[in-house]
Short mmCIF file of C-alpha atoms in Angstrom, two decimals:
data_model
loop_
_atom_site.label_atom_id
_atom_site.label_comp_id
_atom_site.label_asym_id
_atom_site.label_seq_id
_atom_site.Cartn_x
_atom_site.Cartn_y
_atom_site.Cartn_z
CA MET A 1427 65.30 139.02 -129.68
CA TYR A 1428 67.59 136.44 -131.29
CA HIS A 1429 67.77 135.79 -134.98
CA PRO A 1430 65.87 132.61 -136.07
CA LEU A 1431 68.80 131.29 -138.12
CA ALA A 1432 71.16 131.56 -135.14
CA PHE A 1433 68.64 129.73 -132.96
CA ALA A 1434 68.18 126.93 -135.54
CA ILE A 1435 71.94 126.48 -135.96
CA ALA A 1436 72.53 126.42 -132.20
CA VAL A 1437 69.77 123.86 -131.67
CA SER A 1438 71.10 121.60 -134.43
CA HIS A 1439 74.62 121.73 -132.97
CA ILE A 1440 73.31 120.80 -129.52
CA ALA A 1441 71.34 117.96 -131.12
CA ALA A 1442 74.53 116.75 -132.85
CA ALA A 1443 76.32 116.73 -129.50
CA ILE A 1444 73.48 114.70 -127.96
CA ALA A 1445 73.59 112.26 -130.89
CA LEU A 1446 77.29 111.71 -130.25
CA LEU A 1447 76.63 110.75 -126.60
CA ASN A 1448 75.92 107.19 -127.68
CA GLY A 1449 79.68 106.86 -128.03
CA ILE A 1450 79.75 106.16 -124.27
CA LEU A 1451 77.78 102.91 -124.53
CA THR A 1452 79.44 101.93 -127.83
CA THR A 1453 82.87 102.23 -126.27
CA MET A 1454 81.74 100.25 -123.22
CA GLY A 1455 80.51 97.50 -125.53
CA GLN A 1456 83.78 97.42 -127.43
CA GLY A 1457 85.69 97.27 -124.18
CA LYS A 1458 83.58 94.29 -123.16
CA VAL A 1459 84.37 92.55 -126.48
CA ALA A 1460 88.10 93.13 -125.99
CA ALA A 1461 87.96 91.98 -122.34
CA SER A 1462 86.20 88.75 -123.29
CA ALA A 1463 88.78 88.14 -126.02
CA VAL A 1464 91.63 88.60 -123.52
CA GLU A 1465 89.96 86.14 -121.14
CA ALA A 1466 89.51 83.62 -123.95
CA ILE A 1467 93.17 83.96 -125.02
CA ALA A 1468 94.32 83.53 -121.42
CA ARG A 1469 92.28 80.34 -121.15
CA GLN A 1470 93.29 78.98 -124.56
CA PRO A 1471 96.51 80.59 -125.83
CA GLU A 1472 96.74 78.22 -128.82
CA ALA A 1473 93.50 79.64 -130.35
CA LYS A 1474 94.89 83.20 -130.39
CA GLY A 1475 94.62 83.68 -134.17
CA SER A 1476 90.95 82.85 -134.60
CA ILE A 1477 89.99 84.66 -131.38
CA THR A 1478 91.69 87.84 -132.60
CA THR A 1479 89.88 87.70 -135.96
CA THR A 1480 86.54 87.15 -134.25
CA MET A 1481 87.28 89.98 -131.83
CA PHE A 1482 87.95 92.45 -134.65
CA ILE A 1483 84.73 91.48 -136.40
CA GLY A 1484 82.83 91.80 -133.11
CA CYS A 1485 84.38 95.23 -132.56
CA GLY A 1486 83.13 96.23 -136.00
CA PHE A 1487 79.61 95.10 -135.14
CA ALA A 1488 79.68 96.92 -131.81
CA GLU A 1489 80.79 100.07 -133.61
CA THR A 1490 77.61 100.20 -135.70
CA GLY A 1491 75.47 102.07 -133.19
CA GLY A 1492 78.14 104.69 -132.65
CA VAL A 1493 78.49 105.14 -136.40
CA TYR A 1494 74.76 105.77 -136.72
CA GLY A 1495 75.01 108.53 -134.13
CA LEU A 1496 78.02 109.98 -135.95
CA LEU A 1497 76.07 109.99 -139.22
CA ILE A 1498 73.17 111.82 -137.58
CA ALA A 1499 75.58 114.38 -136.16
CA PHE A 1500 77.11 114.91 -139.62
CA LEU A 1501 73.67 115.31 -141.14
CA LEU A 1502 72.66 117.87 -138.51
CA ILE A 1503 75.81 119.93 -138.92
CA PHE A 1504 76.63 119.75 -142.64
CA VAL A 1505 73.38 118.93 -144.45
CA ASN A 1506 70.53 119.67 -142.04
CA PRO A 1507 67.33 119.04 -143.99
CA LEU A 1508 65.24 120.52 -141.17
CA ILE A 1509 66.81 123.97 -140.97
CA ASN A 1510 64.43 125.60 -143.49
CA ASN A 1511 61.41 124.16 -141.68
CA ASN A 1512 62.76 125.44 -138.35
CA ILE A 1513 63.26 128.95 -139.73
CA GLN A 1514 59.82 129.04 -141.34
CA TYR A 1515 58.22 127.86 -138.08
CA LEU A 1516 60.12 130.40 -136.01
CA LEU A 1517 59.28 133.24 -138.38
CA GLY A 1518 55.65 132.22 -138.08
CA MET B 1378 84.74 123.63 -145.20
CA ASP B 1379 82.92 121.68 -147.87
CA PHE B 1380 82.67 117.90 -147.72
CA SER B 1381 80.12 117.49 -150.48
CA ILE B 1382 80.86 115.41 -153.56
CA VAL B 1383 82.23 117.36 -156.53
CA VAL B 1384 80.09 117.04 -159.66
CA HIS B 1385 82.35 117.12 -162.70
CA HIS B 1386 79.77 116.89 -165.43
CA GLY B 1387 76.02 116.50 -165.80
CA ILE B 1388 74.25 115.01 -168.81
CA GLN B 1389 70.59 115.93 -169.26
CA ILE B 1390 68.54 112.87 -170.26
CA THR B 1391 64.99 114.21 -169.94
CA ASP B 1392 63.35 116.95 -167.91
CA GLY B 1393 64.38 116.62 -164.30
CA ILE B 1394 66.55 113.53 -164.80
CA MET B 1395 70.28 114.19 -164.84
CA PHE B 1396 73.07 111.67 -165.23
CA LEU B 1397 75.84 113.02 -163.03
CA ILE B 1398 79.52 112.22 -163.39
CA THR B 1399 80.79 112.88 -159.87
CA GLU B 1400 84.04 112.47 -158.01
CA THR B 1401 82.77 109.08 -156.83
CA THR B 1402 82.24 107.90 -160.40
CA VAL B 1403 85.69 108.98 -161.53
CA ASN B 1404 87.42 107.39 -158.52
CA THR B 1405 85.44 104.20 -159.10
CA TRP B 1406 86.68 104.15 -162.69
CA ILE B 1407 90.28 104.56 -161.47
CA ILE B 1408 89.89 101.61 -159.08
CA MET B 1409 88.16 99.54 -161.76
CA GLY B 1410 91.03 100.31 -164.13
CA LEU B 1411 93.59 99.13 -161.59
CA LEU B 1412 91.70 95.90 -160.88
CA PHE B 1413 91.03 95.23 -164.59
CA LEU B 1414 94.72 95.81 -165.37
CA PHE B 1415 95.76 93.32 -162.69
CA GLY B 1416 93.20 90.79 -163.92
CA ILE B 1417 94.29 91.10 -167.57
CA VAL B 1418 97.97 90.78 -166.63
CA VAL B 1419 97.25 87.62 -164.64
CA ARG B 1420 95.09 86.20 -167.45
CA VAL B 1421 97.77 86.83 -170.12
CA LYS B 1422 100.50 85.37 -167.94
CA SER B 1423 98.40 82.36 -166.99
CA ARG B 1424 98.36 81.06 -170.59
CA LYS B 1425 101.97 79.92 -170.15
CA TRP B 1426 101.41 78.27 -166.78
CA ASP B 1427 101.69 74.52 -166.44
CA PHE B 1428 99.29 73.35 -163.77
CA THR B 1429 100.81 69.85 -163.52
CA LYS B 1430 104.15 71.12 -162.17
CA LYS B 1431 105.16 72.93 -159.01
CA PRO B 1432 103.85 76.55 -159.04
CA THR B 1433 106.31 79.43 -158.78
CA GLY B 1434 106.16 83.20 -158.44
CA LEU B 1435 102.90 84.87 -159.41
CA GLN B 1436 101.14 81.55 -160.04
CA ASN B 1437 101.92 80.53 -156.47
CA PHE B 1438 100.43 83.78 -155.14
CA ILE B 1439 97.26 83.53 -157.25
CA GLU B 1440 96.69 79.89 -156.32
CA MET B 1441 97.17 80.76 -152.65
CA CYS B 1442 94.62 83.59 -152.96
CA VAL B 1443 92.00 81.40 -154.64
CA GLU B 1444 92.50 78.51 -152.23
CA SER B 1445 92.40 80.63 -149.06
CA TRP B 1446 89.35 82.51 -150.36
CA GLU B 1447 87.48 79.24 -150.90
CA LYS B 1448 88.38 78.14 -147.37
CA PHE B 1449 87.21 81.50 -146.01
CA PHE B 1450 83.99 81.26 -148.02
CA ILE B 1451 83.15 77.76 -146.77
CA ALA B 1452 83.98 78.77 -143.18
CA ASN B 1453 81.58 81.73 -143.27
CA SER B 1454 78.93 80.52 -145.71
CA SER B 1455 77.90 77.11 -147.00
CA THR B 1456 79.28 74.82 -149.71
CA ARG B 1457 75.93 75.02 -151.51
CA VAL B 1458 76.56 78.57 -152.76
CA LEU B 1459 80.24 78.08 -153.63
CA TYR B 1460 79.49 79.28 -157.19
CA LEU B 1461 79.07 82.80 -155.71
CA ALA B 1462 82.68 82.87 -154.43
CA PRO B 1463 84.11 84.86 -157.43
CA TRP B 1464 81.49 87.61 -157.01
CA PHE B 1465 82.30 88.05 -153.33
CA PHE B 1466 86.04 88.02 -154.07
CA VAL B 1467 85.55 90.87 -156.56
CA LEU B 1468 83.39 92.72 -154.00
CA PHE B 1469 86.06 92.27 -151.35
CA MET B 1470 88.91 93.46 -153.59
CA PHE B 1471 86.88 96.46 -154.74
CA LEU B 1472 85.96 97.48 -151.19
CA LEU B 1473 89.52 96.97 -149.97
CA VAL B 1474 91.05 99.17 -152.68
CA SER B 1475 88.34 101.82 -152.53
CA ASN B 1476 88.52 102.13 -148.73
CA MET B 1477 92.30 102.44 -148.85
CA ILE B 1478 92.47 104.95 -151.71
CA GLY B 1479 92.17 107.81 -149.20
CA VAL B 1480 95.91 107.40 -148.61
CA THR B 1481 96.59 108.87 -152.05
CA GLY B 1482 94.46 111.97 -151.37
CA LEU B 1483 91.50 110.93 -153.52
CA ARG B 1484 88.04 110.80 -151.99
CA PRO B 1485 87.09 107.16 -151.24
CA PRO B 1486 84.10 106.10 -153.40
CA THR B 1487 82.60 104.32 -150.40
CA ALA B 1488 82.18 107.69 -148.64
CA ASP B 1489 79.06 108.11 -150.77
CA TRP B 1490 75.79 106.39 -149.91
CA GLY B 1491 75.04 106.09 -153.62
CA MET B 1492 77.99 103.69 -153.82
CA THR B 1493 77.47 101.58 -150.70
CA PHE B 1494 73.71 101.12 -150.98
CA PRO B 1495 73.80 99.40 -154.42
CA LEU B 1496 76.51 97.04 -153.12
CA ALA B 1497 74.35 96.19 -150.09
CA PHE B 1498 71.29 95.91 -152.31
CA SER B 1499 73.08 93.34 -154.49
CA THR B 1500 73.65 91.33 -151.31
CA PHE B 1501 69.93 91.65 -150.54
CA CYS B 1502 69.09 90.30 -154.01
CA LEU B 1503 71.56 87.45 -153.56
CA ILE B 1504 69.97 86.51 -150.21
CA ILE B 1505 66.56 86.20 -151.91
CA PHE B 1506 68.11 84.36 -154.87
CA ALA B 1507 69.93 81.85 -152.65
CA GLY B 1508 66.83 81.25 -150.55
CA MET B 1509 64.53 80.82 -153.54
CA ARG B 1510 66.93 78.59 -155.44
CA HIS B 1511 68.05 76.17 -152.73
CA ARG B 1512 65.01 75.81 -150.43
CA PRO B 1513 62.09 77.90 -151.73
CA LYS B 1514 59.33 76.43 -149.54
CA LYS B 1515 61.22 76.65 -146.26
CA TYR B 1516 62.56 80.12 -147.10
CA LEU B 1517 59.10 81.55 -147.82
CA LYS B 1518 57.69 79.77 -144.77
CA GLY B 1519 60.47 81.28 -142.65
CA ILE B 1520 59.49 84.77 -143.74
CA PHE B 1521 55.70 84.60 -143.87
CA LEU B 1522 54.63 81.91 -141.38
CA GLU B 1523 57.35 82.00 -138.75
CA PRO B 1524 56.49 81.85 -135.80
CA LEU B 1525 52.93 82.92 -136.75
CA PHE B 1526 51.51 84.62 -139.82
CA VAL B 1527 50.84 87.70 -137.66
CA PHE B 1528 54.59 88.37 -137.52
CA ALA B 1529 55.04 88.51 -141.31
CA PRO B 1530 55.28 92.35 -141.46
CA LEU B 1531 57.95 92.31 -138.74
CA ASN B 1532 59.95 89.68 -140.64
CA ILE B 1533 59.68 91.66 -143.87
CA ILE B 1534 60.88 94.83 -142.12
CA GLY B 1535 63.76 92.82 -140.66
CA GLU B 1536 64.72 91.62 -144.14
CA LEU B 1537 64.52 95.14 -145.56
CA ALA B 1538 66.67 96.53 -142.73
CA ARG B 1539 69.62 94.33 -143.71
CA PRO B 1540 70.87 96.26 -146.78
CA ILE B 1541 70.31 99.57 -145.00
CA SER B 1542 72.30 98.57 -141.93
CA LEU B 1543 75.06 97.03 -144.10
CA SER B 1544 75.40 100.13 -146.26
CA PHE B 1545 75.22 102.65 -143.39
CA ARG B 1546 77.91 100.82 -141.42
CA LEU B 1547 80.42 101.03 -144.27
CA PHE B 1548 79.39 104.55 -145.31
CA GLY B 1549 79.54 106.01 -141.80
CA ASN B 1550 82.94 104.55 -140.99
CA ILE B 1551 84.61 105.71 -144.19
CA LEU B 1552 82.90 109.14 -144.17
CA GLY B 1553 83.85 109.68 -140.52
CA GLY B 1554 87.51 108.92 -141.20
CA MET B 1555 87.52 111.11 -144.31
CA ILE B 1556 85.94 114.10 -142.53
CA LEU B 1557 88.30 113.79 -139.57
CA LEU B 1558 91.37 113.76 -141.82
CA SER B 1559 90.17 116.64 -143.98
CA LEU B 1560 89.41 118.66 -140.82
CA LEU B 1561 92.98 118.04 -139.70
CA TYR B 1562 94.36 119.15 -143.07
CA GLY B 1563 92.05 122.15 -143.18
CA ILE B 1564 92.45 123.51 -139.66
CA ALA B 1565 95.95 122.52 -138.52
CA PRO B 1566 98.88 124.85 -139.24
CA ILE B 1567 101.22 123.89 -142.04
CA PHE B 1568 104.00 122.39 -139.89
CA VAL B 1569 101.56 119.92 -138.31
CA GLN B 1570 100.54 118.53 -141.68
CA PHE B 1571 103.78 116.66 -142.39
CA VAL B 1572 104.32 113.75 -139.98
CA LEU B 1573 101.32 113.81 -137.63
CA PRO B 1574 98.66 112.65 -140.17
CA ALA B 1575 100.58 109.44 -140.94
CA PRO B 1576 99.30 107.40 -137.95
CA LEU B 1577 95.81 108.78 -138.49
CA HIS B 1578 95.94 107.72 -142.15
CA MET B 1579 97.20 104.33 -140.99
CA TYR B 1580 94.23 103.90 -138.66
CA PHE B 1581 91.35 105.53 -140.58
CA ASP B 1582 92.30 104.49 -144.11
CA LEU B 1583 94.26 101.24 -143.82
CA ALA B 1584 93.09 99.53 -140.60
CA ALA B 1585 89.47 100.70 -140.44
CA GLY B 1586 89.08 100.41 -144.24
CA ALA B 1587 90.31 96.81 -144.32
CA LEU B 1588 88.23 95.94 -141.25
CA GLN B 1589 85.05 97.39 -142.73
CA ALA B 1590 85.64 95.60 -146.05
CA VAL B 1591 86.06 92.29 -144.17
CA ILE B 1592 82.95 92.94 -142.06
CA PHE B 1593 80.82 93.82 -145.09
CA VAL B 1594 81.84 90.64 -146.92
CA VAL B 1595 81.60 88.36 -143.86
CA LEU B 1596 78.10 89.62 -143.06
CA SER B 1597 76.97 89.17 -146.67
CA LEU B 1598 78.41 85.66 -146.74
CA THR B 1599 76.70 84.76 -143.47
CA PHE B 1600 73.31 86.05 -144.66
CA VAL B 1601 73.57 84.20 -147.98
CA GLY B 1602 74.74 81.02 -146.25
CA ILE B 1603 71.90 81.14 -143.71
CA ALA B 1604 69.34 81.72 -146.48
CA SER B 1605 70.58 78.77 -148.55
CA GLU B 1606 71.12 76.19 -145.80
CA ASP B 1607 68.48 74.09 -144.10
#
């Protein structure tokens, strides 16, 4: 039989990996922002400055969801408030 | 590897309440010292300036900063709350310096939720202040009776989510960059630690730090402007 601490640590690491999967959609969103900015610059090259500024701010907004996932992964790996509960539950 | 915040000193106030002097506090004091020094130097020098003649040197730079900040403020917020421009300039300078201080090897103060949440909470207070001062009836109606009184709890939760989302965005970005760089310094062999971290520092400390400072301030300005304008 496995040790409860090893099981809890393994489960929290797998959970951290799942939390980081939202990077896929975040990156797709950022790519969409950049693509729209390129289209806008191609249509109106004289507005390049303001479009670039807006694009960077939009990229920052799009990053938010990914950052939340990253924070949850950090919490699960480094802090993990649930690990004591898990061990107590597994020990019965 | 330990990424927790170092506690330098703890002062016991009463039972169970400790006033902690942490790494974040000390680094904040360093940044405050730098900004205060710059401000005092500019103030002392500005006594000799003649504002009727052509500006030169430092005066030119300071006037450019103030003027472009006012333009930026009006573009992102409204002219009604222009008296808040100095506060947001201080916020922006503080965030800029504290996000970029990771270049020197110190821990950025914004990689601590206890630092970013009060800053976001001050924005939350300013939103309520701007709404209550400039259009109290419409502001309260917008929260409690818009579109129906049934949706008031949802609106209140939406208002309360603003400081949390603002603070977590800044905190997560800076903490992520810091942990990545300290992992590199901790795991990589010694010959990798000389030139390779430079581009990473450039991205995670300088570019992402400046971008997050700008985003924090632009979002705060937009919220305050929306709350104050009809």
